[in-house]
Structures are given as C-alpha cells and as structure tokens.
CSV table of N, CA and C in Angstrom, one decimal:
chain,number,residue,atom,x,y,z
A,61,MET,N,0.8,-1.1,0.1
A,61,MET,CA,0.0,0.1,0.1
A,61,MET,C,0.9,1.3,0.0
A,62,LEU,N,0.6,2.3,-0.6
A,62,LEU,CA,1.0,3.5,-0.9
A,62,LEU,C,0.4,4.7,-0.4
A,63,VAL,N,1.1,5.3,0.5
A,63,VAL,CA,0.5,6.7,1.0
A,63,VAL,C,1.1,8.0,0.9
A,64,GLU,N,0.5,8.9,0.0
A,64,GLU,CA,1.3,10.0,-0.2
A,64,GLU,C,0.8,11.2,0.4
A,65,ILE,N,1.7,12.1,1.4
A,65,ILE,CA,1.1,13.3,2.0
A,65,ILE,C,2.1,14.2,1.7
A,66,ASN,N,1.4,15.4,1.6
A,66,ASN,CA,2.3,16.7,1.4
A,66,ASN,C,2.2,17.5,2.9
A,67,THR,N,3.4,17.9,3.3
A,67,THR,CA,3.3,18.8,4.4
A,67,THR,C,3.9,20.2,4.3
A,68,THR,N,3.5,21.3,4.8
A,68,THR,CA,4.0,22.4,4.5
A,68,THR,C,4.8,23.2,5.9
A,69,SER,N,4.9,22.2,6.8
A,69,SER,CA,5.7,22.9,8.0
A,69,SER,C,6.4,21.7,8.7
A,70,GLU,N,7.4,22.0,9.5
A,70,GLU,CA,7.6,20.7,10.5
A,70,GLU,C,6.5,20.3,11.2
A,71,ARG,N,5.8,21.2,11.7
A,71,ARG,CA,4.6,20.7,12.6
A,71,ARG,C,3.9,20.0,12.3
A,72,GLU,N,3.5,19.9,10.9
A,72,GLU,CA,2.9,19.0,10.3
A,72,GLU,C,3.4,17.7,9.8
A,73,THR,N,4.5,17.9,9.6
A,73,THR,CA,5.6,16.5,9.1
A,73,THR,C,5.7,15.8,10.6
A,74,LYS,N,5.7,16.4,12.1
A,74,LYS,CA,5.5,15.8,13.1
A,74,LYS,C,4.3,15.1,13.5
A,75,LYS,N,3.2,16.0,12.9
A,75,LYS,CA,1.8,15.5,13.1
A,75,LYS,C,1.7,14.1,12.4
A,76,VAL,N,1.9,14.1,11.2
A,76,VAL,CA,1.9,12.9,10.4
A,76,VAL,C,2.5,11.6,10.9
A,77,ALA,N,3.9,12.0,11.5
A,77,ALA,CA,4.4,10.7,12.0
A,77,ALA,C,3.8,10.2,13.4
A,78,ALA,N,3.4,11.5,14.1
A,78,ALA,CA,2.9,11.0,15.3
A,78,ALA,C,1.5,10.1,15.2
A,79,LEU,N,0.7,10.7,14.3
A,79,LEU,CA,-0.6,9.7,13.7
A,79,LEU,C,-0.1,8.6,13.4
A,80,LEU,N,0.9,8.2,12.5
A,80,LEU,CA,1.3,6.6,12.2
A,80,LEU,C,2.0,6.0,13.7
A,81,ALA,N,2.5,6.7,14.6
A,81,ALA,CA,3.0,6.0,15.7
A,81,ALA,C,1.6,5.4,16.5
A,82,GLU,N,0.8,6.5,16.4
A,82,GLU,CA,-0.5,6.1,17.3
A,82,GLU,C,-1.3,4.9,16.5
A,83,GLU,N,-1.3,4.8,15.4
A,83,GLU,CA,-1.9,3.9,14.9
A,83,GLU,C,-1.2,2.4,15.0
A,84,ILE,N,0.2,2.5,14.7
A,84,ILE,CA,1.1,1.3,15.2
A,84,ILE,C,0.8,0.7,16.5
A,85,MET,N,0.5,1.7,17.6
A,85,MET,CA,0.6,1.6,18.8
A,85,MET,C,-0.9,0.6,19.1
A,86,LYS,N,-1.9,0.8,18.3
A,86,LYS,CA,-3.1,-0.1,18.4
A,86,LYS,C,-2.8,-1.4,17.7
A,87,GLU,N,-2.0,-1.5,16.8
A,87,GLU,CA,-2.0,-2.9,16.2
A,87,GLU,C,-1.3,-4.1,17.1
A,88,LYS,N,-2.0,-5.1,16.9
A,88,LYS,CA,-1.5,-6.3,17.6
A,88,LYS,C,-0.4,-7.0,16.9
A,89,LEU,N,0.4,-7.6,17.7
A,89,LEU,CA,1.5,-8.1,17.2
A,89,LEU,C,1.4,-9.4,16.1
A,90,ARG,N,1.7,-9.2,15.1
A,90,ARG,CA,1.6,-10.3,14.1
A,90,ARG,C,2.9,-10.6,13.2
A,91,ARG,N,3.7,-9.9,13.5
A,91,ARG,CA,5.2,-9.9,12.9
A,91,ARG,C,6.0,-11.0,13.6
A,92,ARG,N,7.1,-11.5,13.0
A,92,ARG,CA,7.9,-12.6,13.8
A,92,ARG,C,9.2,-11.6,14.2
A,93,HIS,N,9.3,-10.5,13.6
A,93,HIS,CA,10.5,-9.5,13.7
A,93,HIS,C,10.0,-8.0,14.4
A,94,ALA,N,10.9,-7.4,14.7
A,94,ALA,CA,10.6,-6.1,15.1
A,94,ALA,C,9.9,-5.3,13.7
A,95,LEU,N,9.2,-4.3,14.0
A,95,LEU,CA,8.8,-3.3,13.1
A,95,LEU,C,9.9,-2.3,12.5
A,96,ILE,N,10.2,-2.6,11.4
A,96,ILE,CA,11.4,-1.4,10.8
A,96,ILE,C,10.4,-0.5,9.8
A,97,ILE,N,11.2,1.0,10.2
A,97,ILE,CA,10.7,1.9,9.5
A,97,ILE,C,11.9,2.7,9.0
A,98,ALA,N,11.6,2.6,7.6
A,98,ALA,CA,13.2,2.9,6.9
A,98,ALA,C,12.8,4.4,6.4
A,99,LEU,N,13.6,5.3,6.6
A,99,LEU,CA,13.4,6.7,6.5
A,99,LEU,C,14.5,7.0,5.3
A,100,ILE,N,14.1,7.5,3.9
A,100,ILE,CA,15.1,7.5,2.8
A,100,ILE,C,14.8,9.2,2.4
A,101,GLY,N,15.9,9.8,2.3
A,101,GLY,CA,15.9,11.4,1.8
A,101,GLY,C,17.1,12.0,2.0
A,102,GLU,N,17.1,13.2,1.2
A,102,GLU,CA,18.4,13.8,1.6
A,102,GLU,C,18.4,14.4,2.5
A,103,LEU,N,19.8,15.0,2.7
A,103,LEU,CA,20.1,15.8,4.0
A,103,LEU,C,19.1,17.1,4.2
A,104,GLY,N,18.5,17.2,5.3
A,104,GLY,CA,17.5,18.1,5.5
A,104,GLY,C,16.2,18.0,5.0
A,105,ALA,N,16.0,16.9,4.6
A,105,ALA,CA,14.6,16.6,4.0
A,105,ALA,C,13.4,16.4,5.1
A,106,GLY,N,13.8,16.3,6.2
A,106,GLY,CA,13.0,16.0,7.5
A,106,GLY,C,12.7,14.7,8.1
A,107,LYS,N,13.9,13.9,8.0
A,107,LYS,CA,13.7,12.5,8.6
A,107,LYS,C,13.7,12.7,9.9
A,108,THR,N,15.0,13.5,10.6
A,108,THR,CA,14.7,13.5,11.9
A,108,THR,C,13.6,14.3,12.5
A,109,THR,N,13.2,15.3,12.1
A,109,THR,CA,11.6,15.9,12.4
A,109,THR,C,10.7,14.8,12.4
A,110,PHE,N,10.7,14.1,11.5
A,110,PHE,CA,9.6,13.0,11.4
A,110,PHE,C,9.9,11.9,12.6
A,111,VAL,N,11.3,11.4,12.8
A,111,VAL,CA,11.4,10.8,14.1
A,111,VAL,C,10.9,11.5,15.3
A,112,LYS,N,11.2,12.8,15.5
A,112,LYS,CA,10.4,13.5,16.6
A,112,LYS,C,9.1,13.4,16.8
A,113,GLY,N,8.6,13.5,15.7
A,113,GLY,CA,7.0,13.6,15.7
A,113,GLY,C,6.5,12.3,16.1
A,114,PHE,N,7.1,11.1,15.4
A,114,PHE,CA,7.0,9.6,15.8
A,114,PHE,C,7.3,9.4,17.3
A,115,ALA,N,8.1,9.9,17.9
A,115,ALA,CA,8.6,9.5,19.3
A,115,ALA,C,7.3,9.9,20.2
A,116,ARG,N,6.7,11.3,19.8
A,116,ARG,CA,5.8,11.8,20.5
A,116,ARG,C,4.4,11.1,20.4
A,117,GLY,N,4.3,10.8,19.2
A,117,GLY,CA,3.3,9.8,19.1
A,117,GLY,C,3.1,8.4,19.9
A,118,LEU,N,4.3,7.9,20.4
A,118,LEU,CA,4.6,7.1,21.4
A,118,LEU,C,4.7,7.3,22.8
A,119,HIS,N,4.5,8.5,23.1
A,119,HIS,CA,4.6,9.3,24.2
A,119,HIS,C,5.9,9.1,25.0
A,120,ILE,N,7.0,9.5,24.2
A,120,ILE,CA,8.4,9.5,24.7
A,120,ILE,C,8.5,11.0,24.9
A,121,ALA,N,8.8,11.1,26.2
A,121,ALA,CA,9.2,12.5,26.9
A,121,ALA,C,10.6,12.8,26.6
A,122,GLY,N,10.9,13.9,26.5
A,122,GLY,CA,12.4,14.1,26.4
A,122,GLY,C,12.7,14.7,25.1
A,123,ARG,N,13.8,15.1,24.9
A,123,ARG,CA,14.5,15.7,23.6
A,123,ARG,C,14.9,14.5,22.6
A,124,ILE,N,14.4,14.5,21.5
A,124,ILE,CA,14.9,13.6,20.3
A,124,ILE,C,15.8,13.8,19.7
A,125,LEU,N,17.0,13.3,19.6
A,125,LEU,CA,18.2,14.0,18.8
A,125,LEU,C,18.6,12.6,17.6
A,126,SER,N,19.3,13.1,16.5
A,126,SER,CA,19.6,12.2,15.7
A,126,SER,C,21.0,11.4,16.2
A,127,PRO,N,20.8,10.2,16.3
A,127,PRO,CA,22.2,9.6,16.8
A,127,PRO,C,23.2,9.4,15.8
A,128,THR,N,23.8,10.6,15.0
A,128,THR,CA,24.5,10.4,14.0
A,128,THR,C,25.9,10.1,14.4
A,129,PHE,N,26.3,10.6,15.6
A,129,PHE,CA,27.6,10.0,16.2
A,129,PHE,C,27.5,8.9,16.9
A,130,THR,N,26.3,8.4,17.6
A,130,THR,CA,26.4,7.4,18.5
A,130,THR,C,25.6,6.1,17.7
A,131,LEU,N,25.4,6.7,16.7
A,131,LEU,CA,24.7,5.4,15.6
A,131,LEU,C,23.2,5.0,16.2
A,132,LEU,N,22.9,4.8,17.4
A,132,LEU,CA,21.7,4.2,18.0
A,132,LEU,C,21.5,4.7,19.3
A,133,LYS,N,20.2,5.3,19.4
A,133,LYS,CA,19.5,5.9,20.7
A,133,LYS,C,18.2,4.7,20.9
A,134,VAL,N,18.1,4.4,22.2
A,134,VAL,CA,17.2,3.4,22.6
A,134,VAL,C,16.5,4.2,23.7
A,135,HIS,N,15.0,4.3,23.2
A,135,HIS,CA,13.9,4.8,24.1
A,135,HIS,C,13.1,3.8,24.6
A,136,PRO,N,13.0,3.5,26.1
A,136,PRO,CA,11.9,2.7,26.3
A,136,PRO,C,10.4,2.9,26.3
A,137,LEU,N,9.6,1.9,25.9
A,137,LEU,CA,8.3,2.3,25.8
A,137,LEU,C,7.4,1.6,26.8
A,138,GLU,N,6.4,2.4,27.2
A,138,GLU,CA,5.3,2.0,28.2
A,138,GLU,C,4.1,1.8,27.3
A,139,ALA,N,4.1,0.4,26.4
A,139,ALA,CA,3.0,0.2,25.5
A,139,ALA,C,2.5,-1.2,25.7
A,140,LYS,N,1.3,-1.3,25.3
A,140,LYS,CA,0.5,-2.7,25.4
A,140,LYS,C,1.7,-3.9,24.8
A,141,TYR,N,1.9,-3.4,23.2
A,141,TYR,CA,2.5,-4.5,22.4
A,141,TYR,C,4.0,-4.1,22.3
A,142,TYR,N,4.3,-2.8,22.5
A,142,TYR,CA,5.9,-2.6,22.1
A,142,TYR,C,6.9,-2.3,23.4
A,143,SER,N,8.0,-2.5,23.6
A,143,SER,CA,8.8,-2.3,24.6
A,143,SER,C,9.8,-1.3,24.3
A,144,PHE,N,10.4,-1.1,23.0
A,144,PHE,CA,11.4,-0.2,22.9
A,144,PHE,C,11.3,0.5,21.4
A,145,LEU,N,11.7,1.6,21.1
A,145,LEU,CA,12.0,2.5,20.0
A,145,LEU,C,13.4,2.4,19.9
A,146,TYR,N,14.0,1.8,18.8
A,146,TYR,CA,15.4,2.1,18.2
A,146,TYR,C,15.5,3.2,17.3
A,147,HIS,N,16.2,4.1,17.5
A,147,HIS,CA,16.8,5.2,16.5
A,147,HIS,C,17.8,5.1,16.0
A,148,VAL,N,18.0,4.6,14.9
A,148,VAL,CA,19.3,4.3,14.1
A,148,VAL,C,19.6,5.4,13.2
A,149,ASP,N,21.0,5.8,13.1
A,149,ASP,CA,21.3,6.9,11.9
A,149,ASP,C,22.4,5.8,11.1
A,150,CYS,N,22.2,5.8,9.9
A,150,CYS,CA,23.1,5.3,9.0
A,150,CYS,C,24.0,6.1,8.1
A,151,TYR,N,23.7,7.3,8.5
A,151,TYR,CA,24.6,8.5,7.5
A,151,TYR,C,26.2,8.2,7.4
A,152,ARG,N,26.8,7.7,8.7
A,152,ARG,CA,28.2,7.8,8.7
A,152,ARG,C,28.7,6.1,8.7
A,153,ILE,N,27.7,5.2,8.4
A,153,ILE,CA,28.2,3.7,8.8
A,153,ILE,C,27.8,2.7,7.4
A,154,THR,N,28.3,1.8,7.2
A,154,THR,CA,28.1,1.0,6.0
A,154,THR,C,27.1,-0.1,6.7
A,155,ALA,N,26.6,-1.1,5.8
A,155,ALA,CA,25.7,-2.2,6.2
A,155,ALA,C,26.6,-3.4,6.9
A,156,ARG,N,27.8,-3.5,6.3
A,156,ARG,CA,28.7,-4.4,7.3
A,156,ARG,C,29.0,-4.0,8.8
A,157,ASP,N,29.1,-2.6,8.9
A,157,ASP,CA,29.4,-1.8,10.2
A,157,ASP,C,28.2,-1.8,11.3
A,158,VAL,N,26.8,-1.8,10.5
A,158,VAL,CA,25.4,-1.7,11.2
A,158,VAL,C,25.2,-3.3,11.7
A,159,LYS,N,25.7,-4.2,10.9
A,159,LYS,CA,25.5,-5.7,11.2
A,159,LYS,C,26.2,-6.0,12.4
A,160,ARG,N,27.7,-5.7,12.2
A,160,ARG,CA,28.7,-5.9,13.5
A,160,ARG,C,28.4,-5.0,14.7
A,161,ALA,N,28.6,-3.7,14.3
A,161,ALA,CA,28.5,-2.8,15.7
A,161,ALA,C,27.2,-2.6,16.5
A,162,LEU,N,26.1,-2.7,15.6
A,162,LEU,CA,24.9,-2.6,16.3
A,162,LEU,C,24.2,-3.8,16.7
A,163,GLY,N,24.5,-4.9,16.4
A,163,GLY,CA,24.0,-6.3,16.6
A,163,GLY,C,22.7,-6.2,15.9
A,164,TRP,N,22.6,-6.0,14.6
A,164,TRP,CA,21.6,-5.9,13.7
A,164,TRP,C,20.6,-7.1,13.8
A,165,GLU,N,20.9,-8.3,13.8
A,165,GLU,CA,20.1,-9.3,13.7
A,165,GLU,C,19.5,-9.6,14.9
A,166,LYS,N,20.0,-9.2,16.2
A,166,LYS,CA,19.2,-9.2,17.6
A,166,LYS,C,18.4,-7.9,17.7
A,167,LEU,N,18.6,-6.7,17.0
A,167,LEU,CA,17.4,-5.9,17.1
A,167,LEU,C,15.9,-6.6,16.1
A,168,LEU,N,16.6,-7.2,15.2
A,168,LEU,CA,15.5,-7.3,14.2
A,168,LEU,C,14.6,-8.6,14.8
A,169,LYS,N,15.1,-9.3,15.6
A,169,LYS,CA,14.5,-10.6,16.4
A,169,LYS,C,13.5,-10.0,17.4
A,170,ASP,N,13.6,-8.8,17.9
A,170,ASP,CA,12.6,-8.7,18.9
A,170,ASP,C,11.3,-8.1,18.3
A,171,ARG,N,10.3,-8.7,18.4
A,171,ARG,CA,9.0,-8.3,17.7
A,171,ARG,C,8.3,-7.3,18.7
A,172,ARG,N,8.9,-7.0,19.7
A,172,ARG,CA,8.3,-6.1,20.7
A,172,ARG,C,8.7,-4.5,20.5
A,173,SER,N,9.9,-4.6,19.4
A,173,SER,CA,10.6,-3.4,19.1
A,173,SER,C,10.1,-2.8,18.0
A,174,ILE,N,10.3,-1.5,17.7
A,174,ILE,CA,10.3,-0.5,16.5
A,174,ILE,C,11.6,0.0,16.5
A,175,VAL,N,12.1,-0.3,14.9
A,175,VAL,CA,13.3,0.4,14.6
A,175,VAL,C,12.9,1.4,13.6
A,176,VAL,N,13.5,2.7,14.0
A,176,VAL,CA,13.5,3.8,12.9
A,176,VAL,C,14.9,4.2,12.4
A,177,VAL,N,15.1,4.0,11.1
A,177,VAL,CA,16.3,4.0,10.5
A,177,VAL,C,16.3,5.3,9.5
A,178,GLU,N,17.3,6.0,10.0
A,178,GLU,CA,17.6,7.1,9.1
A,178,GLU,C,18.6,6.9,8.1
A,179,TRP,N,18.4,7.3,7.0
A,179,TRP,CA,19.5,7.0,5.7
A,179,TRP,C,19.5,5.3,5.6
A,180,ALA,N,18.1,4.8,5.6
A,180,ALA,CA,18.2,3.4,5.5
A,180,ALA,C,18.5,2.9,4.1
A,181,ASP,N,18.6,3.8,3.1
A,181,ASP,CA,18.9,3.1,1.6
A,181,ASP,C,20.4,3.1,1.8
A,182,ARG,N,20.9,3.2,2.8
A,182,ARG,CA,22.6,3.0,2.9
A,182,ARG,C,22.8,1.4,3.3
A,183,ILE,N,21.4,1.0,4.0
A,183,ILE,CA,21.7,-0.5,4.4
A,183,ILE,C,20.6,-1.2,4.1
A,184,LYS,N,20.3,-1.0,2.9
A,184,LYS,CA,19.1,-1.7,2.0
A,184,LYS,C,19.1,-3.2,2.2
A,185,LYS,N,20.2,-3.9,1.9
A,185,LYS,CA,20.3,-5.2,1.9
A,185,LYS,C,19.9,-5.7,3.2
A,186,LEU,N,19.9,-5.3,4.3
A,186,LEU,CA,20.0,-5.6,5.6
A,186,LEU,C,18.4,-5.6,6.1
A,187,LEU,N,17.6,-4.6,5.2
A,187,LEU,CA,16.4,-4.4,5.8
A,187,LEU,C,15.4,-5.6,5.5
A,188,PRO,N,14.4,-6.1,6.4
A,188,PRO,CA,13.4,-7.1,6.1
A,188,PRO,C,12.5,-6.6,5.1
A,189,LYS,N,12.0,-7.5,4.4
A,189,LYS,CA,10.8,-7.4,3.3
A,189,LYS,C,9.8,-6.6,3.8
A,190,ARG,N,9.2,-7.1,5.1
A,190,ARG,CA,8.0,-6.4,5.7
A,190,ARG,C,8.4,-5.3,6.6
A,191,ARG,N,8.3,-4.3,6.1
A,191,ARG,CA,8.6,-3.1,6.6
A,191,ARG,C,7.7,-1.8,6.3
A,192,ILE,N,8.0,-0.6,6.7
A,192,ILE,CA,7.3,0.7,6.2
A,192,ILE,C,8.6,1.6,5.7
A,193,ASP,N,8.7,1.7,4.4
A,193,ASP,CA,9.3,2.8,4.0
A,193,ASP,C,8.9,4.3,3.8
A,194,VAL,N,9.5,5.2,4.4
A,194,VAL,CA,9.1,6.4,4.2
A,194,VAL,C,10.2,7.6,3.1
A,195,PHE,N,9.6,7.9,2.1
A,195,PHE,CA,10.6,8.6,1.3
A,195,PHE,C,10.0,10.1,1.6
A,196,PHE,N,11.1,10.7,1.6
A,196,PHE,CA,11.1,12.4,1.7
A,196,PHE,C,11.6,13.2,0.6
A,197,SER,N,10.5,14.2,0.0
A,197,SER,CA,11.2,14.8,-1.2
A,197,SER,C,10.8,16.3,-0.6
A,198,CYS,N,11.8,17.2,-0.8
A,198,CYS,CA,11.3,18.8,-0.5
A,198,CYS,C,11.2,19.5,-2.1
A,199,SER,N,10.1,20.4,-1.7
A,199,SER,CA,9.7,21.3,-2.9
A,199,SER,C,10.4,22.6,-2.5
A,200,ASN,N,10.3,22.8,-1.5
A,200,ASN,CA,10.9,24.2,-0.9
A,200,ASN,C,11.6,24.1,0.5
A,201,LYS,N,11.8,25.0,1.2
A,201,LYS,CA,12.3,25.1,2.6
A,201,LYS,C,11.4,24.6,3.6
A,202,THR,N,10.3,24.3,3.5
A,202,THR,CA,9.2,24.2,4.5
A,202,THR,C,8.1,22.9,4.0
A,203,SER,N,8.0,22.9,2.6
A,203,SER,CA,7.1,21.8,2.0
A,203,SER,C,7.8,20.5,1.7
A,204,ARG,N,7.1,19.3,2.1
A,204,ARG,CA,7.6,18.3,2.2
A,204,ARG,C,6.7,17.1,1.4
A,205,THR,N,7.0,16.1,0.7
A,205,THR,CA,6.2,15.0,0.0
A,205,THR,C,6.7,13.9,0.8
A,206,LEU,N,5.8,13.3,1.5
A,206,LEU,CA,6.1,12.0,2.1
A,206,LEU,C,5.4,11.0,1.6
A,207,LYS,N,6.1,9.8,1.1
A,207,LYS,CA,5.4,8.7,0.5
A,207,LYS,C,5.8,7.5,1.4
A,208,MET,N,4.8,7.0,1.9
A,208,MET,CA,5.0,5.8,2.9
A,208,MET,C,4.4,4.6,1.8
A,209,VAL,N,5.3,3.8,2.1
A,209,VAL,CA,5.2,2.3,1.3
A,209,VAL,C,5.0,1.2,2.5
A,210,PHE,N,3.9,0.6,2.6
A,210,PHE,CA,3.6,-0.5,3.5
A,210,PHE,C,3.9,-1.7,2.9
A,211,HIS,N,5.3,-2.5,3.2
A,211,HIS,CA,5.4,-4.0,2.4
A,211,HIS,C,5.0,-4.9,3.5
A,212,GLU,N,3.8,-5.6,3.1
A,212,GLU,CA,3.6,-6.7,3.9
A,212,GLU,C,4.0,-8.1,3.9
C-alpha cells in the first residue's frame, strides 16, 4: 500500500509521524521480527523531524536527537505491544558495520521493538521485506512530500 502526504511545515510533518505512531500502537503483534520504519531522503529532508513526531506519538518524553555519532539511541516504551523504540542513523556507517557494531540481527528478532532507521537506503540489503518505507522529498524550505510504502 502507498500513501502520499504533503506537509507545509515541520509541525505538520511531526503530526503525520505522530498519527502513524498512534496507529501502530493499536496494532496487535502479527510479525515475527521488529517493526522497521526505513526513512529515505536527502540531508535536511525531514527525517529527524519525522522521528521527533513519531516519538511524541509513542508518548516518549524528552528531547529526540539524531544519533549521527552514537549510531543508535534506545527509548523504552510503556505500551501494550511494544517495549522499545530504536532510533538508528546510518549516515556515517556501512551495512557491514551496522551488522557488526549494532547487533542488527538481535534488533530485528525482538518483535516488541520498533526500529526507525534514518538513511535506510545505505543498508537496504539488511532491511527485512516486511517494513514501512518513508521517502522524503522537498519542494522548498518547508514543504515536503512523504511517500509511505507499507510492505506486507
């Protein structure tokens, strides 16, 4: 399934992400692995803004920063079906390094986890087939087109 949404501000981008998170939180676990949300877009396209809104939709308090240098940030969740949000930034890392340094297989095995990956196109071969891809494109400084592809 493909959903395309245009936003005209950071606030709208965050709202779209929060709504997606809220819907995911209602979903019963039918997967065998973690829920992967792959964020793909150029620098400044709104990936981190999206994660901030998504985290708010999961009721995560506190500041959300992109883990560009730490590679991975873990946020515990107090939810019925999910235990953790893993925020991964692959801007400075290769697929082989993700596999080795982050324990990628272990992350994928935990079906009670949500893994949001910025720069997911850099580790495409490691992504499971069943995932959500979010493609970001910019028309100007504030307008974004988000194309969400739900791979079942």
